[in-house]
Coordinates of C-alpha atoms in Angstrom, one line a residue:
Chain O
M1308 CA 0.0 0.0 0.0
L1309 CA 1.3 3.4 -0.9
K1310 CA 1.4 6.2 1.6
V1311 CA 1.2 9.9 1.0
K1312 CA 4.3 11.5 2.4
T1313 CA 4.6 15.2 2.8
P1314 CA 7.2 17.3 4.5
K1315 CA 6.6 18.0 8.2
T1316 CA 8.1 21.4 8.3
G1317 CA 7.6 24.5 6.1
K1318 CA 11.3 24.7 5.5
A1319 CA 11.4 21.3 4.0
R1320 CA 8.4 22.1 1.9
R1321 CA 10.1 25.2 0.5
E1322 CA 13.3 23.3 -0.2
L1323 CA 11.4 20.7 -2.2
K1324 CA 9.6 23.5 -4.1
K1325 CA 12.9 25.0 -5.0
R1326 CA 14.0 21.7 -6.5
A1327 CA 10.9 20.9 -8.5
P1328 CA 11.0 21.3 -12.3
K1329 CA 9.9 24.7 -13.3
L1330 CA 9.2 26.6 -16.5
E1331 CA 11.7 29.3 -15.6
E1332 CA 14.6 27.4 -14.2
N1333 CA 17.0 28.4 -11.4
G1334 CA 20.7 28.7 -12.4
K1335 CA 22.5 25.4 -12.7
K1336 CA 24.5 24.4 -9.6
T1337 CA 28.0 22.8 -9.9
L1338 CA 29.2 19.7 -8.1
I1339 CA 32.9 19.5 -7.7
L1340 CA 34.3 16.1 -6.6
H1341 CA 37.3 13.8 -7.3
G1342 CA 38.2 10.1 -7.7
T1343 CA 40.5 8.0 -5.6
K1344 CA 43.7 9.6 -6.6
T1345 CA 44.4 13.3 -7.3
S1346 CA 47.6 15.2 -7.9
N1347 CA 48.5 18.4 -6.2
V1348 CA 47.8 20.3 -9.4
L1349 CA 44.3 18.8 -9.7
N1350 CA 43.5 19.5 -6.0
S1351 CA 44.2 23.2 -6.5
V1352 CA 42.4 23.3 -9.8
L1353 CA 39.3 21.9 -8.2
T1354 CA 39.4 24.3 -5.2
Q1355 CA 39.9 27.3 -7.5
I1356 CA 37.1 26.3 -9.7
Y1357 CA 35.0 26.1 -6.6
H1358 CA 36.3 29.5 -5.6
L1359 CA 35.2 31.0 -8.9
K1360 CA 31.7 29.6 -8.6
K1361 CA 31.4 29.8 -4.8
D1362 CA 27.8 31.0 -4.7
S1363 CA 26.4 28.1 -6.8
A1364 CA 28.7 25.2 -6.2
V1365 CA 29.0 22.2 -3.9
K1366 CA 32.4 20.7 -3.2
Y1367 CA 32.9 17.1 -2.0
S1368 CA 36.2 16.5 -0.3
R1369 CA 36.1 12.7 0.0
K1370 CA 37.5 10.1 -2.3
N1371 CA 35.0 8.5 -4.7
A1372 CA 36.1 5.0 -5.8
D1373 CA 33.1 4.0 -7.9
I1374 CA 32.8 7.0 -10.2
R1375 CA 33.9 6.5 -13.8
P1376 CA 31.6 8.8 -15.8
F1377 CA 32.5 7.4 -19.2
E1378 CA 31.9 3.7 -18.3
S1379 CA 28.5 2.1 -18.0
G1380 CA 27.7 1.5 -14.3
G1381 CA 30.3 4.1 -13.2
E1382 CA 27.8 6.9 -13.3
T1383 CA 25.2 5.6 -10.7
S1384 CA 26.7 7.3 -7.7
L1385 CA 27.4 10.4 -9.6
E1386 CA 23.7 10.6 -10.6
F1387 CA 22.8 10.1 -7.0
F1388 CA 25.0 12.9 -5.9
S1389 CA 23.5 15.1 -8.5
L1390 CA 20.0 14.3 -7.2
K1391 CA 21.1 14.8 -3.6
T1392 CA 22.8 18.2 -4.1
D1393 CA 20.5 19.3 -6.9
C1394 CA 23.5 20.0 -9.1
S1395 CA 23.3 19.7 -12.9
I1396 CA 26.9 20.4 -13.8
F1397 CA 29.7 18.4 -12.4
V1398 CA 33.5 18.7 -12.5
F1399 CA 35.2 15.4 -11.6
G1400 CA 39.0 15.3 -11.1
S1401 CA 41.1 12.2 -11.3
H1402 CA 44.7 11.4 -11.8
S1403 CA 46.2 8.2 -13.3
K1404 CA 49.3 7.2 -15.2
K1405 CA 47.3 6.9 -18.5
R1406 CA 45.5 10.2 -18.0
P1407 CA 47.4 12.5 -15.7
D1408 CA 45.5 15.6 -14.2
N1409 CA 42.2 14.6 -15.7
L1410 CA 39.1 16.7 -15.5
V1411 CA 35.7 15.4 -16.6
I1412 CA 33.2 18.2 -17.1
G1413 CA 29.6 17.0 -17.6
R1414 CA 26.0 18.0 -17.4
T1415 CA 22.9 16.2 -16.3
Y1416 CA 19.3 16.3 -17.4
D1417 CA 16.7 15.2 -14.9
H1418 CA 19.6 13.9 -12.8
H1419 CA 20.9 11.6 -15.6
I1420 CA 24.1 12.2 -17.4
Y1421 CA 23.5 14.3 -20.5
D1422 CA 27.0 14.8 -22.0
L1423 CA 30.6 14.6 -21.0
V1424 CA 33.9 16.2 -21.9
E1425 CA 37.3 15.0 -20.6
V1426 CA 40.2 17.4 -20.5
G1427 CA 43.7 17.2 -19.2
V1428 CA 45.1 20.2 -17.3
E1429 CA 48.5 21.5 -18.2
N1430 CA 50.5 24.6 -17.5
F1431 CA 48.4 25.4 -14.4
K1432 CA 49.1 28.7 -12.8
P1433 CA 47.2 29.2 -9.5
M1434 CA 45.6 32.5 -8.4
E1435 CA 48.3 33.1 -5.7
T1436 CA 51.0 33.5 -8.3
F1437 CA 49.4 36.5 -10.0
T1438 CA 50.2 39.9 -8.6
Y1439 CA 47.8 42.8 -9.2
D1440 CA 46.1 45.7 -7.5
K1441 CA 43.7 44.0 -5.0
K1442 CA 41.1 46.7 -5.6
L1443 CA 40.5 45.1 -9.0
A1444 CA 39.8 41.7 -7.5
P1445 CA 36.4 40.5 -8.8
Q1446 CA 33.6 40.1 -6.3
A1447 CA 32.2 36.6 -5.6
G1448 CA 29.1 35.9 -7.7
S1449 CA 29.4 38.7 -10.2
K1450 CA 28.2 38.1 -13.7
P1451 CA 31.2 37.4 -15.9
F1452 CA 32.0 38.3 -19.5
I1453 CA 33.0 35.3 -21.6
A1454 CA 35.2 35.5 -24.6
F1455 CA 35.9 32.6 -27.0
I1456 CA 38.7 33.1 -29.5
G1457 CA 39.7 30.9 -32.4
E1458 CA 38.2 29.1 -35.4
G1459 CA 38.8 25.8 -33.6
F1460 CA 35.7 26.4 -31.6
E1461 CA 33.6 26.3 -34.7
N1462 CA 35.4 23.7 -36.9
V1463 CA 36.5 21.0 -34.4
E1464 CA 33.7 18.9 -33.0
E1465 CA 35.3 18.4 -29.6
L1466 CA 36.1 22.0 -29.1
K1467 CA 32.6 23.1 -30.2
H1468 CA 31.3 20.8 -27.5
L1469 CA 33.7 22.0 -25.0
K1470 CA 32.7 25.6 -25.7
E1471 CA 29.1 24.9 -25.0
V1472 CA 29.9 23.1 -21.7
L1473 CA 32.3 25.8 -20.6
L1474 CA 29.7 28.5 -21.4
D1475 CA 27.2 26.6 -19.3
L1476 CA 29.7 26.1 -16.5
L1477 CA 30.9 29.7 -16.4
R1478 CA 27.9 31.9 -17.3
G1479 CA 26.2 31.7 -13.9
E1480 CA 22.6 32.5 -13.5
V1481 CA 20.6 34.0 -16.3
V1482 CA 19.6 37.5 -15.3
E1483 CA 17.2 40.1 -16.7
N1484 CA 18.6 43.2 -15.0
L1485 CA 22.3 43.9 -14.8
N1486 CA 24.0 46.6 -12.8
L1487 CA 26.6 48.1 -15.0
S1488 CA 28.8 49.1 -12.1
G1489 CA 29.0 45.4 -11.1
I1490 CA 30.9 44.1 -14.1
D1491 CA 34.3 43.2 -13.0
R1492 CA 35.5 39.9 -14.5
T1493 CA 35.9 38.0 -17.7
Y1494 CA 36.9 34.5 -18.8
V1495 CA 39.0 34.2 -21.9
C1496 CA 39.2 30.8 -23.7
T1497 CA 41.4 30.5 -26.7
A1498 CA 41.6 27.6 -29.1
V1499 CA 45.4 27.3 -29.6
S1500 CA 45.4 24.2 -31.6
S1501 CA 42.9 21.5 -32.6
N1502 CA 42.9 19.9 -29.2
R1503 CA 44.3 22.6 -26.8
V1504 CA 42.4 25.4 -25.2
F1505 CA 44.1 28.2 -23.2
F1506 CA 41.8 29.3 -20.3
T1507 CA 42.3 32.3 -18.1
H1508 CA 40.4 34.5 -15.7
C1509 CA 40.8 38.3 -15.8
A1510 CA 39.6 41.2 -13.9
L1511 CA 38.2 44.2 -15.8
R1512 CA 39.5 47.7 -15.5
L1513 CA 37.1 50.3 -16.9
K1514 CA 38.8 53.4 -18.2
K1515 CA 37.3 56.7 -19.4
S1516 CA 37.2 57.0 -23.1
G1517 CA 35.2 60.2 -23.6
T1518 CA 32.1 58.3 -24.8
I1519 CA 29.5 56.4 -22.8
V1520 CA 31.3 53.2 -23.5
P1521 CA 34.3 52.9 -21.2
R1522 CA 37.6 51.4 -22.5
M1523 CA 38.1 47.9 -21.3
E1524 CA 41.4 46.7 -20.0
L1525 CA 42.1 43.1 -18.9
V1526 CA 44.2 42.3 -15.9
E1527 CA 45.0 38.6 -15.4
V1528 CA 44.1 37.4 -11.9
G1529 CA 44.2 33.7 -12.5
P1530 CA 43.8 30.8 -12.4
S1531 CA 45.0 30.1 -15.9
M1532 CA 45.6 26.7 -17.5
D1533 CA 45.6 24.7 -20.7
F1534 CA 42.9 22.2 -21.4
V1535 CA 43.9 19.3 -23.6
V1536 CA 40.8 17.6 -24.9
R1537 CA 40.8 13.8 -24.4
R1538 CA 37.5 11.9 -24.6
H1539 CA 34.1 13.4 -25.1
R1540 CA 30.6 12.1 -25.3
P1541 CA 28.0 14.3 -27.0
P1542 CA 24.4 14.0 -25.9
N1543 CA 22.0 11.4 -27.2
E1544 CA 20.0 12.9 -30.1
S1545 CA 16.6 12.2 -28.6
L1546 CA 17.7 13.4 -25.2
R1547 CA 19.1 16.6 -26.7
K1548 CA 15.8 17.3 -28.4
E1549 CA 14.0 16.7 -25.1
A1550 CA 16.3 18.9 -23.2
M1551 CA 16.3 21.8 -25.7
K1552 CA 12.5 22.1 -25.6
I1553 CA 11.3 25.6 -25.0
V1554 CA 8.0 26.8 -23.8
R1555 CA 6.3 29.4 -25.7
D1556 CA 4.8 31.8 -23.2
Q1557 CA 3.4 34.1 -25.9
P1558 CA -0.3 34.8 -25.5
K1559 CA -2.7 32.9 -27.6
K1560 CA -3.8 34.5 -30.8
V1561 CA -7.1 36.2 -30.3
K1562 CA -9.6 35.3 -32.9
N1563 CA -12.8 37.0 -34.0
V1564 CA -12.1 40.2 -32.2
S1565 CA -11.4 43.5 -33.9
Q1566 CA -11.2 47.2 -33.0
D1567 CA -13.5 49.8 -34.5
P1568 CA -12.7 53.5 -34.1
V1569 CA -16.3 54.4 -33.5
T1570 CA -17.8 51.5 -31.6
G1571 CA -14.7 50.2 -30.0
K1572 CA -14.2 46.5 -29.6
I1573 CA -16.2 44.3 -31.9
A1574 CA -16.4 40.5 -31.5
K1575 CA -18.1 37.8 -33.3
V1576 CA -19.7 35.1 -31.2
Y1577 CA -20.4 31.6 -32.4
M1578 CA -22.8 29.6 -30.3
P1579 CA -21.7 26.0 -30.0
D1580 CA -24.2 23.2 -30.3
Q1581 CA -26.2 23.1 -27.1
K1582 CA -26.3 19.3 -26.8
V1583 CA -29.7 19.2 -25.2
R1584 CA -29.9 15.5 -25.4
E1585 CA -26.8 14.8 -23.4
M1586 CA -27.7 17.3 -20.7
N1587 CA -28.3 15.9 -17.3
L1588 CA -31.7 16.7 -15.9
P1589 CA -32.0 17.8 -12.2
N1590 CA -34.3 14.9 -11.2
K1591 CA -34.7 11.7 -13.1
A1592 CA -38.4 11.0 -13.1
K1593 CA -39.2 7.6 -14.4
G1594 CA -41.6 8.7 -17.0
V1595 CA -39.1 11.1 -18.5
K1596 CA -36.5 8.5 -19.3
R1597 CA -36.2 8.1 -23.0
E1598 CA -35.2 4.5 -23.2
R1599 CA -38.3 3.3 -21.4
R1600 CA -40.6 5.2 -23.6
E1601 CA -38.9 4.1 -26.7
A1602 CA -38.8 0.5 -25.6
K1603 CA -42.5 0.6 -24.9
R1604 CA -43.3 2.0 -28.3
K1605 CA -41.2 -0.6 -30.0
N1606 CA -42.8 -3.5 -28.1
E1607 CA -46.3 -2.2 -28.5
G1608 CA -47.0 -4.1 -31.7
N1609 CA -45.5 -7.4 -30.5
E1610 CA -47.2 -7.4 -27.2
H1611 CA -50.6 -6.9 -28.7
A1612 CA -50.0 -9.8 -31.1
S1613 CA -49.0 -12.2 -28.4
K1614 CA -51.9 -11.2 -26.2
R1615 CA -54.4 -11.7 -29.0
Q1616 CA -53.0 -15.1 -29.7
K1617 CA -53.5 -16.0 -26.1
E1618 CA -57.0 -14.9 -26.2
D1619 CA -57.7 -16.9 -29.3
S1620 CA -56.4 -20.1 -27.9
Chain Z
M1153 CA 40.1 51.3 -39.7
E1154 CA 37.9 49.5 -42.3
T1155 CA 39.4 46.1 -41.6
E1156 CA 38.8 46.6 -37.9
Q1157 CA 35.2 47.4 -38.5
Q1158 CA 34.8 44.4 -40.7
Q1159 CA 36.3 42.3 -37.9
H1160 CA 33.8 43.7 -35.4
Q1161 CA 30.9 42.7 -37.6
Q1162 CA 32.2 39.2 -37.8
L1163 CA 32.1 38.7 -34.1
Q1164 CA 29.2 36.8 -32.6
V1165 CA 27.9 38.6 -29.5
D1166 CA 25.4 37.0 -27.2
L1167 CA 24.4 39.8 -24.9
G1168 CA 22.1 37.6 -22.7
N1169 CA 25.1 35.5 -21.6
L1170 CA 27.6 38.4 -21.9
M1171 CA 29.4 36.1 -24.3
A1172 CA 31.4 37.0 -27.5
F1173 CA 33.0 34.6 -29.9
N1174 CA 35.5 35.3 -32.6
P1175 CA 35.3 32.4 -35.0
H1176 CA 37.8 33.8 -37.5
H1177 CA 41.0 34.2 -35.5
H1178 CA 43.7 31.6 -35.8
F1179 CA 47.4 31.6 -35.0
P1180 CA 49.4 31.7 -38.2
S1181 CA 52.4 30.3 -36.2
L1182 CA 52.3 29.5 -32.5
P1183 CA 53.9 32.1 -30.4
S1184 CA 57.4 31.0 -29.3
S1185 CA 57.0 31.6 -25.6
R1186 CA 54.3 31.3 -23.1
E1187 CA 54.2 35.0 -22.3
N1188 CA 53.8 35.9 -26.0
L1189 CA 50.8 33.5 -26.2
V1190 CA 49.2 35.0 -23.1
K1191 CA 49.8 38.5 -24.4
E1192 CA 48.2 37.6 -27.8
C1193 CA 45.2 36.0 -26.1
L1194 CA 44.6 39.0 -23.8
K1195 CA 44.8 41.3 -26.8
Q1196 CA 42.2 39.3 -28.6
G1197 CA 40.1 39.0 -25.4
T1198 CA 40.2 42.8 -24.9
E1199 CA 38.8 43.3 -28.3
L1200 CA 35.9 40.9 -27.6
V1201 CA 35.2 42.3 -24.2
Q1202 CA 35.1 45.8 -25.8
A1203 CA 32.6 44.5 -28.4
I1204 CA 30.3 43.2 -25.6
A1205 CA 30.7 46.5 -23.7
D1206 CA 29.9 48.5 -26.8
N1207 CA 26.6 46.7 -27.0
L1208 CA 25.9 46.6 -23.3
F1209 CA 26.5 50.3 -22.6
N1210 CA 24.3 51.4 -25.5
L1211 CA 21.3 49.6 -24.0
P1212 CA 18.8 52.0 -22.4
A1213 CA 19.7 52.2 -18.7
T1214 CA 17.7 53.2 -15.6
E1215 CA 19.5 55.0 -12.8
D1216 CA 19.6 53.4 -9.5
V1217 CA 21.2 54.1 -6.2
D1218 CA 23.8 51.4 -6.8
G1219 CA 24.4 52.4 -10.4
P1220 CA 22.9 52.2 -13.9
I1221 CA 20.8 49.1 -14.5
V1222 CA 20.2 47.7 -17.9
K1223 CA 17.7 45.2 -19.1
L1224 CA 19.5 42.3 -20.8
P1225 CA 17.9 40.6 -23.8
P1226 CA 17.2 36.8 -23.5
P1227 CA 20.3 34.6 -24.4
T1228 CA 20.6 33.6 -28.0
T1229 CA 22.8 30.6 -27.4
R1230 CA 20.5 27.6 -26.7
L1231 CA 21.6 25.5 -23.7
P1232 CA 19.9 22.4 -22.5
R1233 CA 17.4 22.5 -19.6
E1234 CA 18.3 21.3 -16.2
K1235 CA 15.0 19.4 -15.6
H1236 CA 12.1 18.5 -17.7
I1237 CA 9.2 20.9 -18.4
P1238 CA 6.6 20.6 -15.6
K1239 CA 3.8 18.4 -16.8
P1240 CA 0.1 19.5 -16.4
K1241 CA -1.7 17.8 -13.5
P1242 CA -4.4 15.4 -14.6
P1243 CA -7.9 16.3 -13.3
T1244 CA -9.1 14.5 -10.2
K1245 CA -12.2 12.3 -10.3
W1246 CA -14.3 15.0 -8.7
E1247 CA -13.1 17.6 -11.2
L1248 CA -14.1 15.3 -14.0
F1249 CA -17.5 14.7 -12.5
A1250 CA -18.0 18.4 -11.7
K1251 CA -17.2 19.3 -15.3
A1252 CA -19.6 16.7 -16.7
R1253 CA -22.3 18.0 -14.4
G1254 CA -21.4 21.6 -14.8
I1255 CA -20.8 22.1 -11.1
K1256 CA -18.9 25.2 -10.3
N1257 CA -16.9 26.0 -7.1
R1258 CA -18.6 28.6 -4.9
K1259 CA -16.7 30.5 -2.3
K1260 CA -18.0 30.0 1.2
D1261 CA -17.7 32.6 4.0
K1262 CA -15.0 32.1 6.5
I1263 CA -17.5 32.5 9.4
E1264 CA -20.9 31.0 9.9
Y1265 CA -23.8 31.5 12.2
D1266 CA -23.9 29.1 15.1
E1267 CA -27.5 28.3 16.0
Q1268 CA -26.7 26.9 19.4
T1269 CA -25.0 29.8 20.8
G1270 CA -26.5 32.4 18.5
T1271 CA -23.1 33.8 17.6
W1272 CA -20.9 33.9 14.5
K1273 CA -18.1 31.4 14.6
R1274 CA -15.5 30.1 12.1
R1275 CA -16.7 27.5 9.7
Y1276 CA -13.8 25.0 10.1
G1277 CA -11.2 24.4 12.8
Y1278 CA -11.1 24.8 16.5
D1279 CA -14.4 25.9 18.1
H1280 CA -16.2 26.0 14.8
A1281 CA -19.9 26.6 14.3
N1282 CA -22.5 23.8 14.3
D1283 CA -20.0 21.3 15.6
E1284 CA -21.7 17.9 15.7
D1285 CA -19.4 16.6 18.3
N1286 CA -20.5 19.3 20.8
V1287 CA -24.2 18.5 20.6
P1288 CA -25.2 17.4 24.1
I1289 CA -28.5 15.7 23.2
I1290 CA -29.6 13.8 20.1
E1291 CA -33.3 13.3 19.8
A1292 CA -34.4 9.7 19.3
K1293 CA -36.1 8.8 16.1
M1294 CA -38.5 6.0 15.1
T1295 CA -35.8 4.4 12.9
D1296 CA -33.2 4.2 15.7
E1297 CA -32.2 0.7 16.6
P1298 CA -32.4 0.0 20.3
G1299 CA -29.1 -0.5 22.2
E1300 CA -27.1 1.6 19.7
D1301 CA -25.1 4.6 20.9
P1302 CA -26.0 7.5 18.6
F1303 CA -22.9 9.5 19.6
A1304 CA -20.6 6.5 18.8
K1305 CA -22.4 6.0 15.6
R1306 CA -21.9 9.6 14.6
R1307 CA -18.2 9.4 15.5
S1308 CA -17.6 6.2 13.5
E1309 CA -19.4 7.6 10.5
K1310 CA -17.3 10.7 10.5
K1311 CA -14.2 8.5 10.8
K1312 CA -15.3 6.5 7.8
H1313 CA -15.9 9.6 5.8
V1314 CA -12.4 10.9 6.5
E1315 CA -10.9 7.5 5.6
K1316 CA -12.8 7.5 2.3
Q1317 CA -11.6 11.0 1.5
E1318 CA -8.0 9.9 2.2
K1319 CA -8.4 6.9 -0.1
N1320 CA -9.7 9.2 -2.9
R1321 CA -6.8 11.5 -2.4
L1322 CA -4.3 8.7 -2.7
Q1323 CA -6.0 7.5 -5.9
N1324 CA -5.8 10.9 -7.5
L1325 CA -2.2 11.3 -6.4
K1326 CA -1.4 7.9 -7.9
Q1327 CA -2.9 9.0 -11.2
A1328 CA -0.9 12.2 -11.1
A1329 CA 2.3 10.2 -10.4
K1330 CA 1.6 8.1 -13.5
F1331 CA 1.6 11.3 -15.6
G1332 CA 4.7 12.5 -13.8
A1333 CA 2.9 15.5 -12.4
L1334 CA 3.1 14.8 -8.7
P1335 CA 3.1 18.1 -6.6
S1336 CA 6.7 18.9 -5.5
H1337 CA 6.0 18.5 -1.8
V1338 CA 4.3 15.1 -2.1
Q1339 CA 6.1 11.8 -2.1
L1340 CA 4.4 8.4 -2.4
A1341 CA 6.2 6.4 0.2
A1342 CA 7.1 2.7 0.0
T1343 CA 8.3 3.2 -3.5
A1344 CA 10.9 5.8 -2.8
L1345 CA 10.2 7.9 -5.8
P1346 CA 12.9 10.5 -6.6
I1347 CA 12.1 14.0 -5.6
T1348 CA 11.9 15.1 -9.2
G1349 CA 12.2 13.2 -12.5
T1350 CA 10.0 10.3 -13.6
Q1351 CA 10.0 6.7 -12.6
A1352 CA 7.5 3.9 -13.2
M1353 CA 5.7 2.6 -10.2
P1354 CA 6.6 -1.0 -9.3
K1355 CA 3.9 -3.5 -10.1
K1356 CA 1.6 -4.5 -7.2
V1357 CA 1.6 -8.2 -6.4
S1358 CA -1.8 -9.6 -6.6
K1359 CA -3.5 -11.8 -4.0
D1360 CA -3.4 -14.9 -6.2
E1361 CA 0.3 -14.5 -6.9
L1362 CA 1.1 -14.2 -3.2
G1363 CA -1.1 -17.2 -2.5
N1364 CA 0.8 -19.3 -5.1
V1365 CA 4.1 -18.4 -3.5
A1366 CA 2.9 -19.2 -0.1
G1367 CA 1.5 -22.6 -1.3
M1368 CA 4.8 -23.5 -2.9
A1369 CA 6.7 -22.6 0.3
A1370 CA 4.2 -24.7 2.4
T1371 CA 4.8 -27.9 0.3
A1372 CA 8.6 -27.8 0.9
T1373 CA 8.5 -30.1 3.9
A1374 CA 8.8 -33.9 4.0
S1375 CA 5.0 -34.3 4.4
G1376 CA 4.3 -31.9 1.5
G1377 CA 2.9 -29.5 4.1
K1378 CA 0.2 -31.9 5.3
F1379 CA 1.1 -31.9 9.0
D1380 CA 2.3 -28.3 9.3
K1381 CA 0.8 -26.0 11.8
K1382 CA -1.5 -23.5 9.9
L1383 CA -1.3 -19.9 10.6
A1384 CA -4.4 -17.9 11.4
G1385 CA -6.3 -17.3 8.1
E1386 CA -4.1 -19.6 6.1
K1387 CA -6.0 -21.9 3.7
P1388 CA -5.0 -25.5 3.1
A1389 CA -3.0 -25.9 -0.1
K1390 CA -5.1 -26.6 -3.2
H1391 CA -4.9 -30.1 -4.7
S1392 CA -4.9 -29.4 -8.4
R1393 CA -5.3 -33.0 -9.7
K1394 CA -8.1 -35.6 -9.4
Y1395 CA -8.1 -38.1 -6.6
R1396 CA -8.0 -41.8 -7.7
K1397 CA -11.1 -43.7 -6.8
F1398 CA -11.3 -47.5 -6.2
L1399 CA -14.7 -49.2 -6.5
P1400 CA -15.5 -52.3 -4.5
V1401 CA -14.8 -55.6 -6.3
V1402 CA -17.4 -57.7 -4.5
E1403 CA -20.7 -57.7 -6.3
G1404 CA -23.5 -56.1 -4.3
T1405 CA -26.5 -54.0 -4.9
G1406 CA -25.3 -50.5 -5.7
I1407 CA -21.8 -49.7 -6.5
G1408 CA -20.6 -53.3 -6.9
K1409 CA -22.1 -53.4 -10.4
Q1410 CA -20.2 -50.3 -11.4
E1411 CA -16.8 -52.0 -11.1
K1412 CA -17.9 -54.7 -13.5
E1413 CA -19.4 -52.2 -15.9
Q1414 CA -16.2 -50.2 -15.8
T1415 CA -14.0 -53.1 -16.7
D1416 CA -16.4 -54.3 -19.3
K1417 CA -16.4 -50.8 -20.8
V1418 CA -12.6 -50.8 -21.0
L1419 CA -12.5 -54.3 -22.5
N1420 CA -15.2 -53.4 -25.1
Q1421 CA -13.2 -50.4 -26.0
L1422 CA -10.1 -52.4 -26.5
L1423 CA -11.9 -55.1 -28.5
S1424 CA -13.7 -52.7 -30.7
K1425 CA -10.5 -50.9 -31.4
N1426 CA -8.7 -54.1 -32.5
S1427 CA -11.8 -55.9 -34.1
H1428 CA -10.7 -55.1 -37.6
E1429 CA -7.4 -56.9 -37.1
I1430 CA -9.1 -60.3 -36.7
L1431 CA -9.7 -60.5 -40.4
N1432 CA -7.0 -58.8 -42.4
V1433 CA -8.8 -58.2 -45.7
N1434 CA -5.8 -57.2 -47.6
K1435 CA -3.8 -60.2 -46.5
A1436 CA -6.7 -62.5 -47.4
V1437 CA -7.1 -61.0 -50.8
N1438 CA -3.4 -61.2 -51.5
M1439 CA -3.3 -64.9 -50.4
Y1440 CA -6.2 -65.7 -52.6
N1441 CA -4.7 -64.0 -55.6
V1442 CA -1.3 -65.7 -55.2
K1443 CA -2.9 -69.1 -55.0
K1444 CA -4.9 -68.4 -58.1
E1445 CA -1.9 -67.4 -60.1
K1446 CA 0.1 -70.4 -59.0
K1447 CA -2.7 -72.7 -60.3
K1448 CA -2.8 -70.8 -63.5
R1449 CA 0.9 -71.0 -64.1
N1450 CA 1.0 -74.8 -63.5
R1451 CA -1.7 -75.4 -66.0
E1452 CA 0.0 -73.3 -68.6
E1453 CA 3.4 -75.1 -68.2
K1454 CA 1.8 -78.5 -68.8
S1455 CA 0.0 -77.5 -72.1
S1456 CA 3.0 -75.6 -73.6
A1457 CA 5.6 -78.3 -72.9
T1458 CA 4.7 -80.6 -75.9
S1459 CA 4.8 -77.9 -78.6
S1460 CA 7.7 -75.9 -77.5
K1461 CA 10.1 -78.7 -76.9
L1462 CA 10.2 -80.0 -80.5
K1463 CA 11.4 -76.9 -82.4
P1464 CA 14.7 -76.1 -80.5
K1465 CA 15.6 -79.7 -80.6
K1466 CA 15.6 -79.8 -84.4
Q1467 CA 17.9 -76.8 -84.6
F1468 CA 20.5 -77.9 -82.0
K1469 CA 20.9 -81.4 -83.4
K1470 CA 23.6 -80.6 -86.0
P1471 CA 26.0 -78.3 -84.2
L1472 CA 25.8 -79.7 -80.7
K1473 CA 25.4 -83.4 -80.3
K1474 CA 26.4 -83.3 -76.6
G1475 CA 23.8 -80.7 -75.7
S1476 CA 21.0 -82.9 -76.8
S1477 CA 22.2 -85.9 -74.9
K1478 CA 22.6 -83.7 -71.8
K1479 CA 19.1 -82.3 -72.1
G1480 CA 17.7 -85.7 -72.4
K1481 CA 19.5 -86.8 -69.2
A1482 CA 18.2 -83.7 -67.3
K1483 CA 14.8 -84.6 -68.3

């Protein structure tokens, strides 16, 4: 027997409401976690990505032995974590002899893996090594500019995919209103060769230019690193179609209504069929029932015949 | 100047995401050192960021205490959703019925007149108007059964009513779960449905299936479950086959005859089945034919022997003298 289970507290109810599927979605949250073995480089890469996305990220610090996103069966616990933390982007770090300093960036749809990109990290330069005026340091949670440079992002399949995933990871929440005084950071991704992307994080310095548009200057604040694309798994075509669905919230077209300058609003009204036969009557008197009357009329002839026969015999 | 403008036009700017993309840039030769590469990238990046800023700062802005606020257009780069689009809730049974009957919801007042106290009280909840539980006296009616507590009856009826409503609610929620449109705060327990997403409900085990399994388990003893202690409400295992019956052999009045009849019946059946084998018509006909042919052949040999013997003898006499003598001997 099933039982209806509802949250006991208002807080729990609100939390569940936040997680429910909506027409206008919340920003995607990022889950950052690592496998059994990680290098020093990878540890700091993961912490700094977490640092960049601090307002909308969850970081796990324990080892995860049974996560292998590209293999079947290795994604179960990852999907469970995604459900538990309500994250739909994950960054998974692992280190092995075959794939040193490995980052798997992936997205989920309905808490099932949607697509995956695997990159190796090279030439990593952490935030601490950059020296700059601390006044310029970007504020946590500010909306970033994102710049993609290079034809590789359009021609090479893997890089095209990586661009989409990086955009989803970095863009933060979709906003309608933006405070112009709050823009202070940009990410720059450059396709250096067909499988290598240079990634860096810069602060913005706005300088006077004499017009309303200020002159932009980039100051590197780190981290910066090279992504070397390894494996990637594009989304399943049917799943992609499902996930890309958009809801048209345009109002329905109004028919048969027109405006007249003299009389104002003019509308045509079409009366639908009234369906008097199917209408339910308030009280069902026995005599009013159709079937009985009709049955009586049908049987009238027969009944009389049989009665007459009886009388004759 | 012109080339720069052309380049600006070739940039793809997505203002909703504050993203710019230069799809035409490529390194003719990779910069020799890391610093040169970074410098080149920053230079390109600055151009792109400037392109975004050009678009952004030209949007109509409203002044606020914290600074100018612009309204961003929706993003043009399509990215996948996080979760599925919420599905519409299927109508409940009552909603369907009300629609068929044309019943419309009417708002009721929050307070109601209480006839007992002559005051206005809230309609539902604590200390509500016309509370049936607070009635001190229930007048007896002709239809009342003697020895029945009318207060207890009223209470049990109310309980039943609530239970029925709970059952209906569960049914409607199950229907909604089938469509994947369960309200976000409701979970159907015992199935551990995920908070969001869709999952098929596990199939309910029917009474018969459970009974079968129980029956199988019960027969797993040496006695086939015959001497086991039965649990309360457990039924004896069903015997699916027929029982063998033995009729008395001794002839008597009633059943005694039946035994003979039964064996007779079986014997008759056997006999009638094999009766055609007593006379094998084919064999008989064959035998008759063979005999007839033998007789015929014998007669023919005797008549032809006189005429046929003479002719070959005449021919063979001259070349082979020995042959004729041999033939005579053989005869």
